[in-house]
Amino acid sequence: MSDARRVLERLLRKGERARLRGDATPASLPMTTEASARDYLSLRTLAERETFHAQIAVAERAGAIAAQRDRHRGDGDRLLRLTVVDLDALASHLGVPLLDARVREAARVLSPWRPHFPVLDDVLAAWRADRKVRGHGPEAAPDLADAALAVHARLADESHERILRRESARLFAGRPLASKRLEQLTPWLDLLASGQLVADGPIEKEHVWAALGLRREPQPLLVAGPGTLLLDGDVALPLATTFLGVPLDAVRGGRTDAACVLSVENLASFHDAARAAGADRVLVVYTGGMPSPAWRRAYVRLLRSLPPDMPVWHWGDIDEGGFRIAAVLADTVSATGHRLQPWRMSPAALARSALPGVYVPDAAVLGAMCRWAERAGWDGIAAELRSHPLCLEQEALPADLPHAHHAP
């Protein structure tokens, strides 16, 4: 890019910002200060200056700008100020579409999806105000449209889980690297699924995919404890206290004399819980991280077959992702008439000084943790987090089961 083009593009951006503010004063750049004209003032040779002046003169002849020159010094070509005469002509001269044109094109690309995803109207409004969304401007509309295609397809098929790269290859067949396209679209998938322009914190890709029923590999329902699983075809499958895995869409219910149900976020902790003392009195279920729609359907069928007064607990990470998972689970559990209770996720229940891996979250992450905890109905934990902020992965804790301390 030439020095003159950099200066003209800077002038164009300044003119665009003025237009957005409704400022009718023509945008201009002084060419005598380092702040606005470093490219010009750093020219050293006569040839460089002549090339720069010639390119400015071409923009003048296009009716895009006016140049003020110092007629009293040297050859009279020294530039003092550049001023926009016609912003659209300047954009045309540079071959750069203005923001309003880029947003109009983005709106055209996204138009089929706006009735399905109201957050797209917020995205377009942000772009019209020259604000980035997830780090991108209106040129990202094709990516957002691809993400909308994918999310819409998953919402229409949420009773089944799909393998991430196979589903990507199906949706974007014929494209380069089609099998990896969904991974590239993860921030936009999160925006559409959450309805939030700004992510609460760092995006956990596996959580985003799982929330849409996308997995890197097939995910069965893993259950451990006493009792029997009821499956399609009137099959009654005895459970194992170690664990048993069954297809999600095969689950129809269960029978158990367990004292309670405990869902567990992480696989290592699930296996620890399945072998902990008293595991023969607890029905332990692995969520697979963020539970997918298909997993949640299977869990609803299981809980609805159990006594309505059976306590239902959840044990997960004490971090933003952990409480986000808890909020999704709480909504799922409430549909069955049960209430989800937190297990070992309260700062007050932990001796922080004795635990490795405890750290204090920053203000933004803490705020997100509290919002998700409150959405789960755990206002007390949110208050404790504000008083004693901490994060802790559940794998740092030894397995301990709720029935031993909280009889039904």
Short mmCIF file of C-alpha atoms in Angstrom, two decimals:
data_model
loop_
_atom_site.label_atom_id
_atom_site.label_comp_id
_atom_site.label_asym_id
_atom_site.label_seq_id
_atom_site.Cartn_x
_atom_site.Cartn_y
_atom_site.Cartn_z
CA MET A 1 0.00 0.00 0.00
CA SER A 2 1.39 3.40 -0.94
CA ASP A 3 1.96 6.20 1.58
CA ALA A 4 -0.65 8.38 -0.14
CA ARG A 5 -3.27 5.61 -0.04
CA ARG A 6 -2.71 5.11 3.70
CA VAL A 7 -3.34 8.81 4.27
CA LEU A 8 -6.44 8.81 2.06
CA GLU A 9 -7.86 5.75 3.82
CA ARG A 10 -7.27 7.46 7.16
CA LEU A 11 -9.18 10.46 5.83
CA LEU A 12 -11.97 8.17 4.62
CA ARG A 13 -12.34 6.54 8.06
CA LYS A 14 -12.42 9.97 9.71
CA GLY A 15 -15.14 11.04 7.27
CA GLU A 16 -17.15 7.89 7.98
CA ARG A 17 -17.00 8.50 11.74
CA ALA A 18 -18.17 12.07 11.21
CA ARG A 19 -21.08 10.87 9.08
CA LEU A 20 -22.08 8.38 11.77
CA ARG A 21 -22.11 11.18 14.34
CA GLY A 22 -24.22 13.32 12.05
CA ASP A 23 -21.43 15.89 11.86
CA ALA A 24 -21.79 17.93 8.65
CA THR A 25 -18.34 19.53 8.99
CA PRO A 26 -16.10 18.15 6.23
CA ALA A 27 -13.50 15.78 7.64
CA SER A 28 -9.91 16.88 7.18
CA LEU A 29 -6.36 15.90 8.08
CA PRO A 30 -3.57 18.38 8.80
CA MET A 31 -0.47 17.36 6.88
CA THR A 32 1.98 19.13 9.18
CA THR A 33 1.77 16.93 12.31
CA GLU A 34 3.26 13.51 13.05
CA ALA A 35 -0.03 12.29 14.53
CA SER A 36 -1.99 12.58 11.27
CA ALA A 37 0.64 12.77 8.52
CA ARG A 38 3.55 10.60 9.58
CA ASP A 39 3.56 8.85 6.21
CA TYR A 40 3.91 12.19 4.43
CA LEU A 41 6.44 13.80 6.74
CA SER A 42 8.69 10.74 6.65
CA LEU A 43 9.21 11.00 2.86
CA ARG A 44 12.88 11.65 2.18
CA THR A 45 13.51 11.71 -1.56
CA LEU A 46 12.18 13.95 -4.28
CA ALA A 47 10.82 10.92 -6.17
CA GLU A 48 8.84 9.79 -3.10
CA ARG A 49 7.30 13.24 -2.63
CA GLU A 50 6.43 13.58 -6.34
CA THR A 51 4.69 10.18 -6.29
CA PHE A 52 2.74 11.13 -3.17
CA HIS A 53 1.68 14.51 -4.63
CA ALA A 54 0.66 12.89 -7.91
CA GLN A 55 -1.63 10.41 -6.16
CA ILE A 56 -3.22 13.20 -4.12
CA ALA A 57 -3.79 15.18 -7.33
CA VAL A 58 -5.58 12.20 -8.90
CA ALA A 59 -7.96 12.06 -5.90
CA GLU A 60 -8.57 15.79 -6.33
CA ARG A 61 -9.46 15.38 -9.99
CA ALA A 62 -11.90 12.62 -9.00
CA GLY A 63 -13.79 15.23 -6.97
CA ALA A 64 -13.11 13.30 -3.75
CA ILE A 65 -10.89 15.71 -1.80
CA ALA A 66 -9.51 19.23 -1.72
CA ALA A 67 -5.83 19.86 -0.97
CA GLN A 68 -4.49 23.01 0.66
CA ARG A 69 -0.90 23.72 -0.37
CA ASP A 70 1.81 26.05 0.87
CA ARG A 71 2.16 28.39 -2.13
CA HIS A 72 4.75 30.54 -0.36
CA ARG A 73 7.48 27.96 0.18
CA GLY A 74 9.59 25.81 -2.11
CA ASP A 75 7.84 24.58 -5.22
CA GLY A 76 4.39 25.38 -3.84
CA ASP A 77 3.35 21.71 -3.73
CA ARG A 78 3.89 21.13 -0.01
CA LEU A 79 0.63 19.90 1.49
CA LEU A 80 -0.88 21.65 4.49
CA ARG A 81 -4.30 19.97 4.78
CA LEU A 82 -6.50 17.43 2.99
CA THR A 83 -10.29 17.82 3.24
CA VAL A 84 -13.09 15.52 2.12
CA VAL A 85 -15.24 17.04 -0.62
CA ASP A 86 -17.36 13.96 -1.42
CA LEU A 87 -17.09 10.97 0.91
CA ASP A 88 -18.77 8.58 -1.54
CA ALA A 89 -16.45 9.74 -4.33
CA LEU A 90 -13.45 9.14 -2.08
CA ALA A 91 -14.66 5.64 -1.24
CA SER A 92 -15.21 4.95 -4.93
CA HIS A 93 -11.78 6.33 -5.81
CA LEU A 94 -10.14 4.02 -3.27
CA GLY A 95 -12.34 1.05 -4.15
CA VAL A 96 -13.43 0.77 -0.51
CA PRO A 97 -17.15 0.34 0.25
CA LEU A 98 -18.42 2.65 2.98
CA LEU A 99 -19.77 1.27 6.22
CA ASP A 100 -23.42 1.78 5.31
CA ALA A 101 -22.88 -0.11 2.04
CA ARG A 102 -21.13 -2.94 3.89
CA VAL A 103 -23.94 -3.14 6.44
CA ARG A 104 -26.58 -3.17 3.65
CA GLU A 105 -24.75 -6.10 2.07
CA ALA A 106 -24.51 -7.83 5.45
CA ALA A 107 -28.25 -7.34 5.99
CA ARG A 108 -28.92 -8.88 2.56
CA VAL A 109 -26.76 -11.91 3.36
CA LEU A 110 -28.41 -12.40 6.76
CA SER A 111 -31.98 -11.66 5.69
CA PRO A 112 -33.10 -15.34 5.46
CA TRP A 113 -32.02 -15.93 9.05
CA ARG A 114 -33.23 -12.79 10.83
CA PRO A 115 -36.75 -14.20 11.52
CA HIS A 116 -35.15 -17.21 13.23
CA PHE A 117 -32.48 -15.38 15.23
CA PRO A 118 -33.54 -11.97 16.63
CA VAL A 119 -29.98 -11.37 17.86
CA LEU A 120 -29.02 -10.72 14.22
CA ASP A 121 -30.90 -7.41 14.37
CA ASP A 122 -28.67 -6.45 17.31
CA VAL A 123 -25.60 -7.48 15.33
CA LEU A 124 -26.60 -5.28 12.39
CA ALA A 125 -27.37 -2.37 14.73
CA ALA A 126 -23.89 -2.68 16.26
CA TRP A 127 -22.29 -2.75 12.83
CA ARG A 128 -24.25 0.33 11.74
CA ALA A 129 -22.78 2.10 14.76
CA ASP A 130 -19.30 0.99 13.64
CA ARG A 131 -18.90 -1.39 16.59
CA LYS A 132 -17.26 -4.77 16.25
CA VAL A 133 -19.19 -7.90 17.22
CA ARG A 134 -17.05 -10.78 18.45
CA GLY A 135 -14.10 -8.88 16.99
CA HIS A 136 -15.57 -8.53 13.49
CA GLY A 137 -17.42 -6.03 11.32
CA PRO A 138 -19.99 -6.52 8.55
CA GLU A 139 -17.54 -8.34 6.32
CA ALA A 140 -18.11 -11.35 8.61
CA ALA A 141 -21.77 -11.68 7.54
CA PRO A 142 -21.11 -14.77 5.32
CA ASP A 143 -19.56 -16.57 8.30
CA LEU A 144 -22.51 -15.59 10.49
CA ALA A 145 -24.92 -16.83 7.81
CA ASP A 146 -23.10 -20.19 7.71
CA ALA A 147 -23.37 -20.40 11.49
CA ALA A 148 -27.10 -19.64 11.29
CA LEU A 149 -27.51 -22.47 8.77
CA ALA A 150 -25.79 -24.85 11.17
CA VAL A 151 -27.66 -23.78 14.31
CA HIS A 152 -31.00 -23.88 12.50
CA ALA A 153 -30.25 -27.42 11.32
CA ARG A 154 -29.34 -28.52 14.83
CA LEU A 155 -32.44 -26.97 16.39
CA ALA A 156 -34.55 -28.90 13.90
CA ASP A 157 -32.78 -32.14 14.87
CA GLU A 158 -32.02 -31.63 18.56
CA SER A 159 -33.26 -35.09 19.55
CA HIS A 160 -30.06 -36.56 18.07
CA GLU A 161 -26.40 -35.88 18.62
CA ARG A 162 -24.13 -35.52 15.59
CA ILE A 163 -20.42 -36.00 15.13
CA LEU A 164 -18.90 -32.55 14.72
CA ARG A 165 -16.77 -33.00 11.61
CA ARG A 166 -19.21 -35.32 9.88
CA GLU A 167 -22.03 -32.82 10.37
CA SER A 168 -19.75 -30.04 9.16
CA ALA A 169 -18.90 -31.99 6.01
CA ARG A 170 -22.62 -32.62 5.40
CA LEU A 171 -23.69 -29.01 5.87
CA PHE A 172 -20.87 -27.48 3.82
CA ALA A 173 -20.29 -30.15 1.21
CA GLY A 174 -18.32 -28.86 -1.75
CA ARG A 175 -16.49 -26.19 0.25
CA PRO A 176 -12.74 -26.31 0.94
CA LEU A 177 -12.07 -27.85 4.36
CA ALA A 178 -15.79 -28.47 4.77
CA SER A 179 -15.27 -30.90 7.67
CA LYS A 180 -13.59 -28.16 9.75
CA ARG A 181 -15.98 -25.33 8.91
CA LEU A 182 -18.07 -25.64 12.10
CA GLU A 183 -14.97 -25.36 14.26
CA GLN A 184 -14.05 -22.11 12.48
CA LEU A 185 -17.55 -20.77 13.19
CA THR A 186 -17.53 -21.47 16.94
CA PRO A 187 -17.77 -17.81 18.14
CA TRP A 188 -20.76 -17.24 15.83
CA LEU A 189 -22.38 -20.51 16.93
CA ASP A 190 -22.07 -19.29 20.52
CA LEU A 191 -23.58 -15.91 19.64
CA LEU A 192 -26.61 -17.47 17.95
CA ALA A 193 -27.14 -20.13 20.61
CA SER A 194 -26.77 -17.70 23.54
CA GLY A 195 -28.38 -14.63 21.95
CA GLN A 196 -25.55 -12.50 23.39
CA LEU A 197 -23.43 -10.08 21.36
CA VAL A 198 -20.62 -10.32 23.91
CA ALA A 199 -19.48 -13.61 25.38
CA ASP A 200 -19.54 -13.83 29.18
CA GLY A 201 -15.94 -15.00 29.19
CA PRO A 202 -13.50 -17.11 27.19
CA ILE A 203 -15.44 -19.43 24.89
CA GLU A 204 -15.17 -23.11 25.77
CA LYS A 205 -15.52 -24.69 22.35
CA GLU A 206 -16.62 -28.11 23.55
CA HIS A 207 -19.42 -26.49 25.58
CA VAL A 208 -20.65 -24.52 22.57
CA TRP A 209 -20.70 -27.60 20.36
CA ALA A 210 -22.30 -29.82 23.00
CA ALA A 211 -25.08 -27.29 23.61
CA LEU A 212 -25.99 -27.76 19.94
CA GLY A 213 -25.74 -31.54 20.07
CA LEU A 214 -22.35 -31.69 18.35
CA ARG A 215 -19.65 -34.00 19.69
CA ARG A 216 -16.18 -34.93 18.51
CA GLU A 217 -17.16 -38.56 19.12
CA PRO A 218 -20.38 -40.40 20.04
CA GLN A 219 -21.54 -39.71 23.61
CA PRO A 220 -23.59 -42.38 25.42
CA LEU A 221 -25.47 -41.80 28.64
CA LEU A 222 -23.08 -43.01 31.37
CA VAL A 223 -24.83 -44.09 34.58
CA ALA A 224 -23.57 -45.80 37.72
CA GLY A 225 -25.47 -47.02 40.78
CA PRO A 226 -28.20 -49.40 41.85
CA GLY A 227 -31.27 -50.22 39.79
CA THR A 228 -32.37 -50.79 36.23
CA LEU A 229 -32.48 -48.69 33.07
CA LEU A 230 -35.59 -48.99 30.93
CA LEU A 231 -34.79 -48.90 27.21
CA ASP A 232 -36.63 -49.07 23.92
CA GLY A 233 -38.38 -52.34 23.23
CA ASP A 234 -39.35 -52.91 26.87
CA VAL A 235 -35.75 -53.80 27.71
CA ALA A 236 -34.83 -53.63 31.42
CA LEU A 237 -31.05 -53.36 31.71
CA PRO A 238 -29.51 -53.86 35.18
CA LEU A 239 -27.12 -51.06 36.11
CA ALA A 240 -23.53 -51.63 37.18
CA THR A 241 -22.05 -49.83 40.15
CA THR A 242 -18.91 -49.11 38.09
CA PHE A 243 -20.78 -47.64 35.11
CA LEU A 244 -22.97 -48.49 32.16
CA GLY A 245 -23.22 -46.65 28.84
CA VAL A 246 -26.31 -46.68 26.64
CA PRO A 247 -27.44 -44.72 23.56
CA LEU A 248 -29.19 -41.51 24.51
CA ASP A 249 -32.23 -42.04 22.32
CA ALA A 250 -32.80 -45.54 23.75
CA VAL A 251 -33.46 -44.37 27.33
CA ARG A 252 -37.10 -44.47 28.46
CA GLY A 253 -36.75 -44.38 32.24
CA GLY A 254 -35.36 -46.23 35.22
CA ARG A 255 -36.05 -47.95 38.51
CA THR A 256 -33.79 -47.53 41.53
CA ASP A 257 -33.72 -47.66 45.29
CA ALA A 258 -30.99 -45.03 45.37
CA ALA A 259 -31.29 -42.25 47.92
CA CYS A 260 -30.62 -39.51 45.35
CA VAL A 261 -29.38 -38.63 41.87
CA LEU A 262 -26.04 -36.89 41.30
CA SER A 263 -25.01 -35.51 37.90
CA VAL A 264 -21.27 -34.96 37.41
CA GLU A 265 -19.67 -32.60 34.89
CA ASN A 266 -16.26 -34.22 34.29
CA LEU A 267 -15.44 -37.79 33.36
CA ALA A 268 -12.63 -38.40 35.89
CA SER A 269 -14.84 -37.19 38.74
CA PHE A 270 -17.72 -39.34 37.48
CA HIS A 271 -15.56 -42.46 37.70
CA ASP A 272 -14.31 -41.39 41.15
CA ALA A 273 -17.89 -40.89 42.34
CA ALA A 274 -18.96 -44.28 40.94
CA ARG A 275 -16.30 -45.95 43.13
CA ALA A 276 -16.66 -43.77 46.23
CA ALA A 277 -17.94 -45.06 49.54
CA GLY A 278 -21.73 -45.35 49.45
CA ALA A 279 -21.95 -45.40 45.65
CA ASP A 280 -24.43 -48.27 45.95
CA ARG A 281 -26.97 -45.73 47.25
CA VAL A 282 -26.51 -42.98 44.65
CA LEU A 283 -27.50 -42.86 40.99
CA VAL A 284 -24.52 -41.08 39.37
CA VAL A 285 -24.91 -39.65 35.85
CA TYR A 286 -22.18 -38.12 33.66
CA THR A 287 -23.27 -34.96 31.80
CA GLY A 288 -20.49 -35.06 29.21
CA GLY A 289 -19.47 -31.50 30.06
CA MET A 290 -22.17 -29.24 28.67
CA PRO A 291 -25.23 -31.50 28.25
CA SER A 292 -26.55 -31.65 24.71
CA PRO A 293 -30.25 -31.40 23.83
CA ALA A 294 -30.35 -35.17 23.21
CA TRP A 295 -28.71 -35.83 26.59
CA ARG A 296 -31.19 -33.53 28.31
CA ARG A 297 -34.12 -35.38 26.75
CA ALA A 298 -32.78 -38.69 28.02
CA TYR A 299 -32.22 -37.20 31.49
CA VAL A 300 -35.78 -35.85 31.58
CA ARG A 301 -37.14 -39.30 30.74
CA LEU A 302 -35.01 -40.84 33.49
CA LEU A 303 -36.01 -38.30 36.17
CA ARG A 304 -39.71 -38.47 35.33
CA SER A 305 -39.64 -42.20 36.04
CA LEU A 306 -38.21 -41.68 39.55
CA PRO A 307 -40.07 -40.67 42.74
CA PRO A 308 -40.92 -36.93 42.66
CA ASP A 309 -39.39 -36.39 46.11
CA MET A 310 -36.01 -37.91 45.20
CA PRO A 311 -33.25 -35.28 45.68
CA VAL A 312 -31.37 -34.30 42.52
CA TRP A 313 -27.87 -32.88 42.92
CA HIS A 314 -25.21 -31.57 40.56
CA TRP A 315 -21.45 -31.48 41.03
CA GLY A 316 -19.37 -29.44 38.62
CA ASP A 317 -16.46 -27.05 38.28
CA ILE A 318 -16.56 -23.85 40.30
CA ASP A 319 -15.97 -21.58 37.32
CA GLU A 320 -17.91 -19.78 34.62
CA GLY A 321 -18.38 -22.91 32.51
CA GLY A 322 -19.41 -24.99 35.50
CA PHE A 323 -22.18 -22.62 36.54
CA ARG A 324 -23.31 -22.20 32.94
CA ILE A 325 -23.74 -25.98 32.74
CA ALA A 326 -25.58 -25.89 36.07
CA ALA A 327 -28.02 -23.28 34.75
CA VAL A 328 -28.82 -25.44 31.71
CA LEU A 329 -29.28 -28.49 33.94
CA ALA A 330 -31.46 -26.62 36.43
CA ASP A 331 -33.83 -25.64 33.65
CA THR A 332 -33.92 -29.25 32.44
CA VAL A 333 -34.53 -30.68 35.91
CA SER A 334 -37.29 -28.20 36.73
CA ALA A 335 -39.30 -29.54 33.77
CA THR A 336 -39.54 -32.87 35.63
CA GLY A 337 -40.89 -31.40 38.89
CA HIS A 338 -37.56 -31.85 40.69
CA ARG A 339 -35.23 -29.09 41.82
CA LEU A 340 -31.51 -29.14 41.08
CA GLN A 341 -29.33 -28.65 44.16
CA PRO A 342 -25.59 -27.81 44.16
CA TRP A 343 -23.15 -30.35 45.50
CA ARG A 344 -19.64 -29.17 46.54
CA MET A 345 -19.96 -25.99 44.46
CA SER A 346 -20.29 -23.56 47.37
CA PRO A 347 -17.20 -21.54 48.44
CA ALA A 348 -18.41 -21.75 52.03
CA ALA A 349 -18.18 -25.55 51.93
CA LEU A 350 -14.51 -25.58 50.89
CA ALA A 351 -11.39 -25.07 52.96
CA ARG A 352 -9.56 -23.01 50.36
CA SER A 353 -6.23 -23.04 52.13
CA ALA A 354 -6.12 -26.84 51.95
CA LEU A 355 -6.99 -27.16 48.27
CA PRO A 356 -4.50 -27.01 45.40
CA GLY A 357 -5.69 -25.30 42.24
CA VAL A 358 -7.84 -22.60 43.86
CA TYR A 359 -7.53 -19.20 42.22
CA VAL A 360 -9.43 -15.90 42.30
CA PRO A 361 -11.31 -15.02 39.07
CA ASP A 362 -11.19 -11.56 37.57
CA ALA A 363 -14.22 -9.28 37.92
CA ALA A 364 -15.72 -10.14 34.52
CA VAL A 365 -15.50 -13.90 35.08
CA LEU A 366 -16.84 -13.57 38.63
CA GLY A 367 -19.79 -11.57 37.34
CA ALA A 368 -20.57 -14.27 34.77
CA MET A 369 -20.29 -17.00 37.42
CA CYS A 370 -22.75 -15.20 39.67
CA ARG A 371 -25.22 -14.59 36.83
CA TRP A 372 -25.21 -18.26 35.84
CA ALA A 373 -25.51 -19.36 39.49
CA GLU A 374 -28.54 -17.11 39.92
CA ARG A 375 -30.02 -18.45 36.69
CA ALA A 376 -29.68 -21.93 38.18
CA GLY A 377 -31.68 -20.70 41.18
CA TRP A 378 -28.64 -20.76 43.44
CA ASP A 379 -28.78 -17.20 44.79
CA GLY A 380 -27.02 -18.24 47.99
CA ILE A 381 -24.00 -19.52 46.09
CA ALA A 382 -23.90 -16.32 44.02
CA ALA A 383 -23.79 -14.30 47.25
CA GLU A 384 -21.01 -16.53 48.62
CA LEU A 385 -19.00 -16.11 45.43
CA ARG A 386 -19.22 -12.33 45.73
CA SER A 387 -18.02 -12.53 49.33
CA HIS A 388 -15.39 -15.23 48.76
CA PRO A 389 -14.53 -15.32 45.04
CA LEU A 390 -12.74 -18.44 43.88
CA CYS A 391 -12.48 -20.91 41.02
CA LEU A 392 -11.73 -24.61 41.36
CA GLU A 393 -11.93 -27.56 38.98
CA GLN A 394 -13.86 -30.42 40.51
CA GLU A 395 -11.04 -32.91 39.77
CA ALA A 396 -9.09 -31.20 42.59
CA LEU A 397 -11.64 -32.57 45.07
CA PRO A 398 -11.88 -36.20 46.18
CA ALA A 399 -15.22 -37.82 45.46
CA ASP A 400 -17.76 -37.50 48.25
CA LEU A 401 -21.41 -38.42 47.77
CA PRO A 402 -24.40 -36.40 49.00
CA HIS A 403 -26.50 -39.20 50.41
CA ALA A 404 -24.12 -39.69 53.31
CA HIS A 405 -24.80 -36.17 54.54
CA HIS A 406 -28.28 -35.42 53.24
CA ALA A 407 -30.81 -38.20 53.68
CA PRO A 408 -33.88 -37.94 51.46
#
